[in-house]
Amino acid sequence: MLKILYLSRLRQSLSVTLMLISTLVFGQDEWAESGEIESAEVIIEKDREVVLPQANRFFDKVPPSIIDKQAVPQTYDFTNYEYNGSFYQPQIKVQQLPTLDTGDDYKNYVKLGYGNLNSPLGELSLNTSNQNVAAGLSFRHLSFGKGPVNGKESASSDNEASLYGRFSGKKAVFSANLDFNSYARKFYGYNPSLTPEDFEVASQRYNRLGVALSLRDNDDSGKVQYNVGANYYNLSDDFEASENGFNLSLESASSLTDNIQLIINANSLLTTYEDGNDQNRNLTRFQPGIRYQLGELSILGGANLAFANDTIANASDFNLYPHIEAFYKLSNKWAIEAGITGDLEARTLDKLVMDIKFLSPQVPLVHANKQFEFNSSITGSIGQHVGIKVGGAFATYENLNYLINSPNNVDRTFQPIYDEKADRLNLFTQLMVSLPGDFTLNTRLDYFGYGTNDFDEAYHRPELIFNFNASKEIIDKLNVAFGSTIISGIKVLDSNNFETIELAAGVDLNLNLDYSINEQLHSFIQLNNIIGNEYKRLLFYQVRPFMLHAGFSYSF
């Protein structure tokens, strides 16, 4: 009985198999006759991590990346802020809003606006490019017919123009730039014990012409990378002072083996300062080193040699500093770095003018000798969208520059003074957030502490600097950027009674609105110093009050 049942089930199985085979053959015949393919969905799942070796190019360290199987990795670009001077007085700039991505259709734009305090704003950018050649020019004007004190007697004007060209070949890239800047200021920071009628309001204008040439390699596969530059500038003012500067620079790295590089960096700055007494100054730096890569650890060991002639008695003609850098990748998300170095930091009239536009005639110029600096930081990411960097540096200086006002503040100008021995401590923390929906946030807090020798305080250098910037497209076509800067702990020397006083903290809040009318036409509103905080960064010099600019920009 069991045998009969088994044979019966075997016959049923054979019957079903023959029916399936005949159906498949029949289906193939129909496909061949009709020539049609039925729609189908194919799902391919890929779950493999691709791990690339750490880049060995010397110019920039690659930040640790986030490896996440379920999301595209988010990278963070931390800016290293080196705060060498505190006595500048530019208006706080709001974080720029992201422009509409129109591909290569619109490479040029014009921007026109107007604001309170009689302040016209104009920008122009023209660019052209093909596969190997790019060129362009830009212009920007911003002036204030009125200022924070006595209307037009605290007016100002800034003009910037630039012309550039770039040729890219298979092996090298050649670039050329021509820049012109003009800055005009009224000296409005008078002593409250005096009245504006007690003196004539003076003005100053700085004109700067600069030319820059560079040649760098364009072959990432080559064993030698290099960047050679030559720069010239001429700076002059209405007080018949002028400075000419010429700088040659070299950055190079040669791969000796797969994990060893020879690094050679050098530059030579020659300047001539004329303001009654001519001063010919030179500063040459040579920095050789060896970079060694061992797994996740990168070490650079070398020296920094500096040669200079200066105008102060205690300045050394020759200086030798150690130069050691170490970078270690702790994981896919975290890395630490540290260094020991020293340098001779250039102090020229050109650099001082970029910080402050209210300098007195016959400015004393001395290079700052950073004899020793130890710095360290840790960089990483929390989750997919948050990046963080925490670190600090301690440095010892000879001839570190501070700033004081002229005696009795009669001409309302300032001049640098130099501390024979000084220490500087900088601790910082930086946070970056980038969320879906084009929301970005960048905030940084810096603390500075100074140990002085010849003076009671590090005059006009702040103790705390806090920067906050955020941007978001809140509704369709409307982008909003908010910025805030807080500066506190600025101590100054009142030359009227030689008393050290601390300026009130400055709080600057800014807002930028940008509405895309279409791909080419945008309207904008910029609000600066929204709360109208009447603070000072320089003794007796109040910053501008609430400012509003509105206008349009057009891309073509």
Coordinates of C-alpha atoms in Angstrom, one line a residue:
M1 CA 0.0 0.0 0.0
L2 CA 2.8 2.4 0.8
K3 CA 4.5 1.6 -2.4
I4 CA 1.4 2.4 -4.4
L5 CA 1.0 5.8 -2.5
Y6 CA 4.6 6.6 -3.2
L7 CA 4.3 5.9 -7.0
S8 CA 1.1 8.0 -7.1
R9 CA 2.9 11.1 -5.5
L10 CA 5.9 10.7 -7.8
R11 CA 3.6 10.8 -10.9
Q12 CA 2.0 14.0 -9.5
S13 CA 5.4 15.7 -9.1
L14 CA 6.5 14.7 -12.6
S15 CA 3.3 16.1 -14.0
V16 CA 3.7 19.5 -12.2
T17 CA 7.3 19.8 -13.4
L18 CA 6.4 19.1 -17.0
M19 CA 3.7 21.7 -16.9
L20 CA 6.1 24.4 -15.5
I21 CA 8.7 23.6 -18.2
S22 CA 6.1 23.9 -21.0
T23 CA 5.0 27.2 -19.6
L24 CA 8.5 28.6 -19.6
V25 CA 9.2 27.5 -23.2
F26 CA 5.9 29.0 -24.3
G27 CA 6.7 32.3 -22.5
Q28 CA 10.1 32.5 -24.3
D29 CA 8.4 31.9 -27.6
E30 CA 6.0 34.8 -26.9
W31 CA 8.9 37.1 -25.9
A32 CA 10.7 36.3 -29.1
E33 CA 7.7 37.0 -31.2
S34 CA 6.5 40.2 -29.5
G35 CA 9.9 41.8 -28.7
E36 CA 8.6 43.4 -25.5
I37 CA 10.1 43.4 -22.1
E38 CA 7.8 43.5 -19.1
S39 CA 8.6 46.2 -16.6
A40 CA 10.5 45.0 -13.6
E41 CA 12.1 46.5 -10.5
V42 CA 15.7 45.5 -9.6
I43 CA 17.0 46.3 -6.1
I44 CA 20.7 46.3 -5.6
E45 CA 21.9 46.6 -2.0
K46 CA 25.4 47.8 -1.4
D47 CA 26.7 47.7 2.2
R48 CA 30.4 48.0 1.9
E49 CA 32.6 50.6 3.5
V50 CA 35.3 52.2 1.4
V51 CA 38.3 53.3 3.5
L52 CA 40.8 55.6 1.8
P53 CA 44.3 56.1 3.1
Q54 CA 45.0 59.5 4.7
A55 CA 46.1 62.2 2.2
N56 CA 49.8 62.8 2.1
R57 CA 49.8 66.3 0.6
F58 CA 51.4 68.8 2.9
F59 CA 49.4 71.9 2.3
D60 CA 46.3 71.1 4.4
K61 CA 45.5 68.6 7.0
V62 CA 42.4 66.6 6.2
P63 CA 39.8 66.8 9.0
P64 CA 38.5 63.5 10.3
S65 CA 35.5 62.3 8.3
I66 CA 32.3 60.8 9.5
I67 CA 31.6 57.3 8.3
D68 CA 27.9 56.4 8.4
K69 CA 26.3 53.6 6.4
Q70 CA 22.9 55.2 6.4
A71 CA 23.8 58.8 5.6
V72 CA 26.2 60.9 3.5
P73 CA 29.2 62.0 5.6
Q74 CA 29.1 65.6 6.8
T75 CA 32.5 67.4 6.9
Y76 CA 33.4 70.6 8.8
D77 CA 35.8 73.3 7.8
F78 CA 37.2 75.0 11.0
T79 CA 38.9 78.3 10.5
N80 CA 42.0 78.9 12.5
Y81 CA 41.7 82.5 13.8
E82 CA 44.9 84.1 14.8
Y83 CA 44.2 87.3 16.7
N84 CA 47.3 89.4 16.5
G85 CA 45.8 92.8 17.0
S86 CA 42.7 94.1 18.7
F87 CA 42.7 97.7 17.7
Y88 CA 40.9 97.5 14.3
Q89 CA 37.5 99.0 14.0
P90 CA 35.6 97.5 11.0
Q91 CA 31.9 97.0 11.2
I92 CA 30.9 93.5 12.1
K93 CA 30.0 91.5 9.0
V94 CA 27.0 89.3 8.9
Q95 CA 27.6 85.8 7.7
Q96 CA 27.0 85.8 3.9
L97 CA 23.8 84.2 2.8
P98 CA 24.2 81.3 0.3
T99 CA 23.6 82.4 -3.2
L100 CA 21.2 80.7 -5.5
D101 CA 23.0 77.9 -7.4
T102 CA 22.6 78.7 -11.1
G103 CA 25.5 76.6 -12.4
D104 CA 27.6 78.4 -15.0
D105 CA 24.7 80.3 -16.5
Y106 CA 25.3 83.5 -14.4
K107 CA 28.9 84.3 -13.6
N108 CA 28.5 88.1 -13.1
Y109 CA 26.5 90.2 -10.7
V110 CA 25.8 93.8 -9.8
K111 CA 24.5 94.9 -6.3
L112 CA 23.1 98.3 -5.4
G113 CA 21.7 99.5 -2.2
Y114 CA 21.3 102.5 0.1
G115 CA 21.0 103.0 3.8
N116 CA 20.6 105.5 6.7
L117 CA 23.6 107.8 7.6
N118 CA 23.8 108.6 3.8
S119 CA 25.4 105.3 3.0
P120 CA 25.4 104.1 -0.6
L121 CA 26.5 100.6 -1.3
G122 CA 27.6 99.2 -4.7
E123 CA 29.3 96.0 -5.9
L124 CA 30.2 94.7 -9.3
S125 CA 31.7 91.4 -10.4
L126 CA 32.5 90.4 -13.9
N127 CA 34.0 87.0 -14.7
T128 CA 34.8 84.8 -17.7
S129 CA 36.4 81.4 -18.0
N130 CA 36.9 78.4 -20.3
Q131 CA 38.7 75.1 -19.8
N132 CA 42.1 76.7 -19.1
V133 CA 41.8 80.4 -18.7
A134 CA 39.8 82.5 -16.2
A135 CA 39.7 86.3 -15.7
G136 CA 37.6 88.8 -13.9
L137 CA 37.3 92.1 -12.1
S138 CA 35.4 93.3 -9.1
F139 CA 34.6 96.6 -7.4
R140 CA 33.0 97.5 -4.1
H141 CA 32.0 100.9 -2.6
L142 CA 30.6 101.6 0.8
S143 CA 30.5 105.1 2.3
F144 CA 28.8 106.8 5.2
G145 CA 28.1 110.5 4.8
K146 CA 27.3 110.7 8.5
G147 CA 28.8 108.9 11.5
P148 CA 28.2 108.5 15.2
V149 CA 29.5 111.9 16.2
N150 CA 28.5 115.3 14.7
G151 CA 27.1 113.9 11.5
K152 CA 29.5 114.5 8.5
E153 CA 32.5 115.1 10.9
S154 CA 32.6 111.3 11.4
A155 CA 32.1 110.3 7.8
S156 CA 34.0 107.5 6.1
S157 CA 34.5 105.8 2.7
D158 CA 35.8 102.5 1.5
N159 CA 36.6 101.5 -2.1
E160 CA 38.1 98.3 -3.3
A161 CA 38.8 97.1 -6.9
S162 CA 40.5 94.0 -8.1
L163 CA 41.5 92.5 -11.4
Y164 CA 42.6 88.8 -11.7
G165 CA 43.7 86.3 -14.3
R166 CA 44.5 82.6 -14.1
F167 CA 45.9 80.1 -16.6
S168 CA 45.7 76.4 -15.8
G169 CA 48.0 73.9 -17.6
K170 CA 48.5 70.2 -17.2
K171 CA 51.4 70.7 -14.8
A172 CA 51.1 74.1 -13.3
V173 CA 48.7 77.0 -12.6
F174 CA 49.7 80.7 -13.1
S175 CA 47.8 83.5 -11.4
A176 CA 48.0 87.3 -11.5
N177 CA 46.2 89.8 -9.3
L178 CA 46.0 93.6 -9.4
D179 CA 44.3 95.3 -6.4
F180 CA 43.5 98.9 -5.4
N181 CA 42.1 100.0 -2.1
S182 CA 41.2 103.4 -0.8
Y183 CA 40.1 104.2 2.8
A184 CA 39.0 107.6 4.0
R185 CA 38.3 108.5 7.6
K186 CA 37.5 111.6 9.8
F187 CA 39.3 111.8 13.2
Y188 CA 36.2 112.2 15.3
G189 CA 37.2 110.6 18.6
Y190 CA 37.7 113.7 20.8
N191 CA 38.1 113.9 24.5
P192 CA 34.8 114.6 26.3
S193 CA 36.5 117.3 28.3
L194 CA 37.0 119.2 25.0
T195 CA 34.5 120.3 22.5
P196 CA 34.6 119.9 18.7
E197 CA 35.0 123.6 18.4
D198 CA 38.3 123.5 20.2
F199 CA 40.1 122.0 17.2
E200 CA 39.8 121.5 13.5
V201 CA 38.4 118.1 12.4
A202 CA 41.2 116.3 10.6
S203 CA 40.8 113.6 8.0
Q204 CA 43.0 110.8 6.6
R205 CA 43.0 108.7 3.4
Y206 CA 45.0 105.6 2.7
N207 CA 45.6 104.4 -0.9
R208 CA 47.0 101.0 -1.6
L209 CA 48.1 99.4 -4.9
G210 CA 49.1 95.8 -4.9
V211 CA 50.3 93.3 -7.5
A212 CA 50.6 89.5 -6.9
L213 CA 51.9 86.7 -9.1
S214 CA 52.0 83.0 -8.2
L215 CA 52.9 79.7 -9.8
R216 CA 51.8 76.4 -8.3
D217 CA 51.9 72.8 -9.4
N218 CA 48.7 71.2 -10.9
D219 CA 49.7 67.5 -10.8
D220 CA 48.6 65.8 -7.7
S221 CA 50.3 62.6 -8.7
G222 CA 53.7 64.2 -8.8
K223 CA 56.4 63.7 -6.2
V224 CA 57.0 67.4 -5.8
Q225 CA 54.4 70.1 -4.9
Y226 CA 55.2 73.8 -4.9
N227 CA 53.8 77.2 -4.7
V228 CA 55.9 80.2 -5.7
G229 CA 54.7 83.8 -5.2
A230 CA 55.9 87.4 -5.7
N231 CA 54.0 90.3 -4.3
Y232 CA 54.5 94.1 -4.4
Y233 CA 52.5 96.9 -2.7
N234 CA 52.6 100.6 -2.4
L235 CA 50.8 102.3 0.5
S236 CA 50.5 106.1 0.9
D237 CA 48.4 108.5 3.0
D238 CA 47.5 112.2 3.1
F239 CA 50.1 112.8 5.8
E240 CA 52.9 112.2 3.2
A241 CA 53.8 108.8 4.6
S242 CA 54.4 105.9 2.3
E243 CA 55.6 102.3 2.4
N244 CA 56.8 100.0 -0.4
G245 CA 56.9 96.3 0.1
F246 CA 58.2 93.4 -2.0
N247 CA 57.8 89.8 -0.9
L248 CA 59.0 86.5 -2.4
S249 CA 57.6 83.2 -1.0
L250 CA 58.1 79.5 -1.6
E251 CA 56.2 76.5 -0.3
S252 CA 57.4 73.1 -1.4
A253 CA 57.2 69.4 -0.5
S254 CA 59.1 66.5 -2.1
S255 CA 58.2 62.9 -1.5
L256 CA 61.3 61.0 -0.6
T257 CA 59.5 57.7 0.2
D258 CA 55.9 56.6 0.5
N259 CA 55.8 58.0 4.1
I260 CA 58.5 60.7 4.2
Q261 CA 58.4 64.2 2.8
L262 CA 61.0 66.9 2.6
I263 CA 59.4 70.3 3.4
I264 CA 61.0 73.6 2.5
N265 CA 59.1 76.9 3.1
A266 CA 60.7 80.4 2.7
N267 CA 59.9 84.0 2.2
S268 CA 61.7 87.3 2.1
L269 CA 60.0 90.7 2.8
L270 CA 61.8 93.9 1.9
T271 CA 60.1 97.2 2.8
T272 CA 60.9 100.9 2.6
Y273 CA 59.0 103.2 5.0
E274 CA 59.2 107.0 4.4
D275 CA 57.8 109.5 6.9
G276 CA 60.4 112.1 7.6
N277 CA 63.1 109.5 8.2
D278 CA 63.5 106.7 5.7
Q279 CA 63.7 103.1 7.0
N280 CA 64.8 100.2 4.9
R281 CA 63.6 97.0 6.7
N282 CA 64.0 93.3 5.6
L283 CA 62.7 90.1 7.1
T284 CA 63.8 86.7 5.7
R285 CA 62.4 83.4 7.0
F286 CA 63.6 79.9 6.0
Q287 CA 61.7 76.8 7.3
P288 CA 63.1 73.3 6.4
G289 CA 61.6 70.1 7.8
I290 CA 60.8 66.5 7.4
R291 CA 57.3 65.1 7.6
Y292 CA 56.9 61.4 8.6
Q293 CA 53.7 59.5 8.2
L294 CA 53.2 56.4 10.4
G295 CA 49.7 55.0 10.1
E296 CA 47.3 57.5 11.6
L297 CA 50.2 59.6 13.1
S298 CA 51.8 62.5 11.1
I299 CA 54.9 64.2 12.5
L300 CA 56.7 67.3 11.1
G301 CA 60.1 68.1 12.6
G302 CA 62.2 71.1 11.5
A303 CA 63.4 74.6 12.3
N304 CA 62.5 78.2 11.6
L305 CA 65.3 80.6 10.8
A306 CA 64.6 84.3 10.7
F307 CA 66.9 87.2 9.6
A308 CA 65.9 90.8 10.1
N309 CA 67.2 94.3 10.7
D310 CA 65.0 96.4 12.9
T311 CA 64.9 99.8 14.5
I312 CA 64.8 98.9 18.2
A313 CA 67.8 98.2 20.3
N314 CA 66.8 94.8 21.7
A315 CA 65.9 93.3 18.4
S316 CA 68.1 90.4 17.3
D317 CA 69.3 90.1 13.7
F318 CA 69.2 86.3 13.7
N319 CA 66.7 84.0 15.4
L320 CA 66.4 80.2 15.5
Y321 CA 63.2 78.5 16.5
P322 CA 62.1 74.9 16.7
H323 CA 59.2 73.8 14.5
I324 CA 57.4 70.6 15.4
E325 CA 53.9 69.5 14.5
A326 CA 52.0 66.3 15.3
F327 CA 48.7 65.2 14.0
Y328 CA 47.0 61.9 15.2
K329 CA 43.7 60.5 14.0
L330 CA 42.1 58.9 17.1
S331 CA 39.1 57.5 15.1
N332 CA 37.0 58.2 12.1
K333 CA 35.5 61.1 13.9
W334 CA 38.2 62.5 16.2
A335 CA 41.7 63.8 15.8
I336 CA 44.2 65.7 17.9
E337 CA 47.1 68.0 16.9
A338 CA 49.9 69.8 18.8
G339 CA 52.9 71.9 17.9
I340 CA 55.9 73.8 19.3
T341 CA 57.2 76.7 17.2
G342 CA 58.4 80.2 17.1
D343 CA 58.5 83.0 14.5
L344 CA 59.3 86.6 13.7
E345 CA 56.0 88.2 12.9
A346 CA 56.1 91.0 10.4
R347 CA 54.8 94.4 11.7
T348 CA 54.6 96.9 8.8
L349 CA 52.6 100.1 8.2
D350 CA 50.5 98.1 5.7
K351 CA 49.5 95.6 8.4
L352 CA 48.8 98.2 11.0
V353 CA 46.6 100.2 8.6
M354 CA 44.5 97.1 7.9
D355 CA 43.8 97.0 11.7
I356 CA 43.3 100.7 12.4
K357 CA 42.8 103.7 10.1
F358 CA 43.5 106.4 12.8
L359 CA 47.3 106.1 13.1
S360 CA 49.5 109.1 14.0
P361 CA 52.4 110.3 11.7
Q362 CA 55.8 108.7 12.1
V363 CA 54.6 105.3 13.3
P364 CA 57.4 103.3 15.0
L365 CA 57.6 99.8 13.3
V366 CA 59.1 96.8 15.0
H367 CA 58.7 93.1 14.2
A368 CA 57.1 90.9 17.0
N369 CA 59.5 88.2 18.0
K370 CA 57.4 85.1 19.0
Q371 CA 60.2 83.2 20.8
F372 CA 58.2 80.2 21.8
E373 CA 54.6 78.9 21.3
F374 CA 52.9 75.7 22.3
N375 CA 49.5 75.0 20.8
S376 CA 47.2 72.0 20.8
S377 CA 43.6 71.2 19.8
I378 CA 41.1 68.4 19.4
T379 CA 38.7 68.3 16.5
G380 CA 35.8 65.9 15.9
S381 CA 32.2 65.4 15.2
I382 CA 29.1 64.4 17.3
G383 CA 26.6 62.5 15.2
Q384 CA 26.2 63.5 11.6
H385 CA 25.6 67.2 11.8
V386 CA 27.7 68.7 14.7
G387 CA 31.4 69.5 14.6
I388 CA 33.5 70.8 17.5
K389 CA 37.0 72.1 18.0
V390 CA 38.6 72.9 21.3
G391 CA 42.2 74.1 21.8
G392 CA 44.6 76.7 23.0
A393 CA 48.1 78.2 22.7
F394 CA 50.6 79.8 25.0
A395 CA 53.4 82.1 23.6
T396 CA 56.2 84.2 24.8
Y397 CA 57.1 87.4 22.9
E398 CA 59.7 90.1 22.6
N399 CA 58.3 93.5 21.3
L400 CA 54.6 92.5 21.3
N401 CA 52.7 95.6 20.1
Y402 CA 49.9 97.4 22.0
L403 CA 48.1 100.6 21.1
I404 CA 47.8 104.0 22.9
N405 CA 46.3 107.3 22.0
S406 CA 48.4 110.4 21.3
P407 CA 49.2 112.7 24.3
N408 CA 46.1 114.6 25.5
N409 CA 44.4 113.1 22.4
V410 CA 44.7 116.5 20.6
D411 CA 45.0 115.0 17.2
R412 CA 42.8 112.0 18.1
T413 CA 45.3 109.5 16.6
F414 CA 47.0 106.3 17.9
Q415 CA 50.4 104.7 17.7
P416 CA 51.8 101.3 18.6
I417 CA 54.0 100.7 21.6
Y418 CA 56.1 97.6 22.1
D419 CA 56.5 95.5 25.3
E420 CA 60.1 94.1 25.7
K421 CA 58.8 90.9 27.3
A422 CA 55.2 89.6 27.2
D423 CA 53.2 86.3 27.4
R424 CA 50.0 85.5 25.6
L425 CA 47.5 82.8 26.4
N426 CA 44.6 81.9 24.0
L427 CA 41.9 79.4 24.8
F428 CA 39.1 78.8 22.3
T429 CA 36.2 76.5 21.5
Q430 CA 34.3 76.4 18.2
L431 CA 31.1 74.7 17.3
M432 CA 29.7 74.1 13.8
V433 CA 26.2 72.7 13.0
S434 CA 24.9 71.8 9.6
L435 CA 21.4 70.4 9.4
P436 CA 19.1 69.3 6.5
G437 CA 17.2 72.2 5.1
D438 CA 20.3 74.4 4.6
F439 CA 20.6 75.4 8.2
T440 CA 24.1 76.3 9.3
L441 CA 25.5 77.6 12.6
N442 CA 29.1 78.6 13.4
T443 CA 30.0 79.9 16.9
R444 CA 33.4 80.5 18.5
L445 CA 34.6 81.8 21.9
D446 CA 38.1 83.1 22.5
Y447 CA 39.8 84.0 25.7
F448 CA 43.0 86.0 25.8
G449 CA 45.3 86.5 28.8
Y450 CA 48.4 88.6 28.7
G451 CA 51.4 88.9 31.0
T452 CA 53.1 92.3 30.5
N453 CA 56.5 93.7 31.5
D454 CA 56.8 97.3 30.6
F455 CA 53.2 98.3 30.9
D456 CA 50.3 97.7 33.3
E457 CA 48.0 96.2 30.6
A458 CA 48.0 95.0 27.0
Y459 CA 46.3 98.2 25.9
H460 CA 43.5 97.9 23.3
R461 CA 43.7 94.1 23.2
P462 CA 40.4 92.3 24.3
E463 CA 40.0 89.6 26.8
L464 CA 37.0 87.8 25.3
I465 CA 35.7 87.6 21.8
F466 CA 32.5 85.7 21.0
N467 CA 31.2 85.2 17.4
F468 CA 27.9 83.6 16.4
N469 CA 26.6 83.2 12.8
A470 CA 23.6 81.2 11.6
S471 CA 21.7 81.1 8.3
K472 CA 18.5 79.3 7.2
E473 CA 15.9 79.4 4.3
I474 CA 12.9 80.0 6.5
I475 CA 10.4 80.0 3.7
D476 CA 10.6 79.4 0.0
K477 CA 13.0 81.9 -1.6
L478 CA 13.6 83.8 1.6
N479 CA 17.0 83.3 3.3
V480 CA 17.9 84.7 6.7
A481 CA 21.3 85.1 8.3
F482 CA 21.9 86.3 11.8
G483 CA 25.2 87.3 13.3
S484 CA 26.4 88.5 16.7
T485 CA 29.8 89.6 18.0
I486 CA 30.6 90.3 21.7
I487 CA 33.9 91.9 22.7
S488 CA 34.9 92.7 26.2
G489 CA 37.9 93.3 28.5
I490 CA 39.5 96.0 26.4
K491 CA 41.8 98.1 28.7
V492 CA 43.2 101.4 27.5
L493 CA 45.5 104.1 28.8
D494 CA 44.0 107.6 29.1
S495 CA 46.9 109.9 28.2
N496 CA 45.2 112.8 29.9
N497 CA 45.8 111.5 33.4
F498 CA 47.7 108.3 32.6
E499 CA 44.9 106.2 34.1
T500 CA 44.1 102.7 33.0
I501 CA 40.4 102.3 32.3
E502 CA 38.3 99.4 30.9
L503 CA 35.9 100.0 28.0
A504 CA 32.4 98.8 28.3
A505 CA 31.6 95.5 26.5
G506 CA 30.5 95.8 22.9
V507 CA 27.5 93.8 21.7
D508 CA 26.8 93.9 18.0
L509 CA 23.7 92.1 16.5
N510 CA 23.2 91.9 12.8
L511 CA 20.5 90.5 10.4
N512 CA 20.5 89.9 6.7
L513 CA 17.4 89.0 4.6
D514 CA 17.6 87.9 1.0
Y515 CA 14.6 87.2 -1.1
S516 CA 14.9 85.5 -4.5
I517 CA 12.5 87.2 -6.9
N518 CA 13.8 84.8 -9.6
E519 CA 17.0 83.1 -10.5
Q520 CA 18.7 86.3 -11.4
L521 CA 17.1 89.0 -9.4
H522 CA 17.3 89.2 -5.6
S523 CA 16.3 91.8 -3.0
F524 CA 18.1 92.3 0.3
I525 CA 17.8 94.1 3.6
Q526 CA 20.9 94.3 5.9
L527 CA 20.5 95.4 9.6
N528 CA 23.7 96.2 11.6
N529 CA 24.0 97.0 15.3
I530 CA 20.3 96.3 15.7
I531 CA 20.2 97.3 19.4
G532 CA 22.2 100.4 18.8
N533 CA 24.9 99.6 21.4
E534 CA 27.1 102.7 21.7
Y535 CA 30.3 100.9 22.6
K536 CA 33.9 101.7 21.8
R537 CA 36.8 99.6 20.5
L538 CA 39.2 102.5 20.6
L539 CA 39.4 105.1 23.3
F540 CA 36.9 108.0 22.6
Y541 CA 35.8 106.4 19.3
Q542 CA 32.2 105.3 19.4
V543 CA 31.1 102.8 16.7
R544 CA 28.2 103.6 14.3
P545 CA 24.7 103.3 15.7
F546 CA 21.9 101.3 14.1
M547 CA 22.4 100.9 10.3
L548 CA 20.0 99.7 7.6
H549 CA 20.8 98.9 4.0
A550 CA 18.3 97.8 1.4
G551 CA 18.6 97.1 -2.3
F552 CA 18.8 94.6 -5.2
S553 CA 21.3 92.3 -6.8
Y554 CA 21.2 91.0 -10.3
S555 CA 23.1 88.1 -11.8
F556 CA 23.8 87.7 -15.5

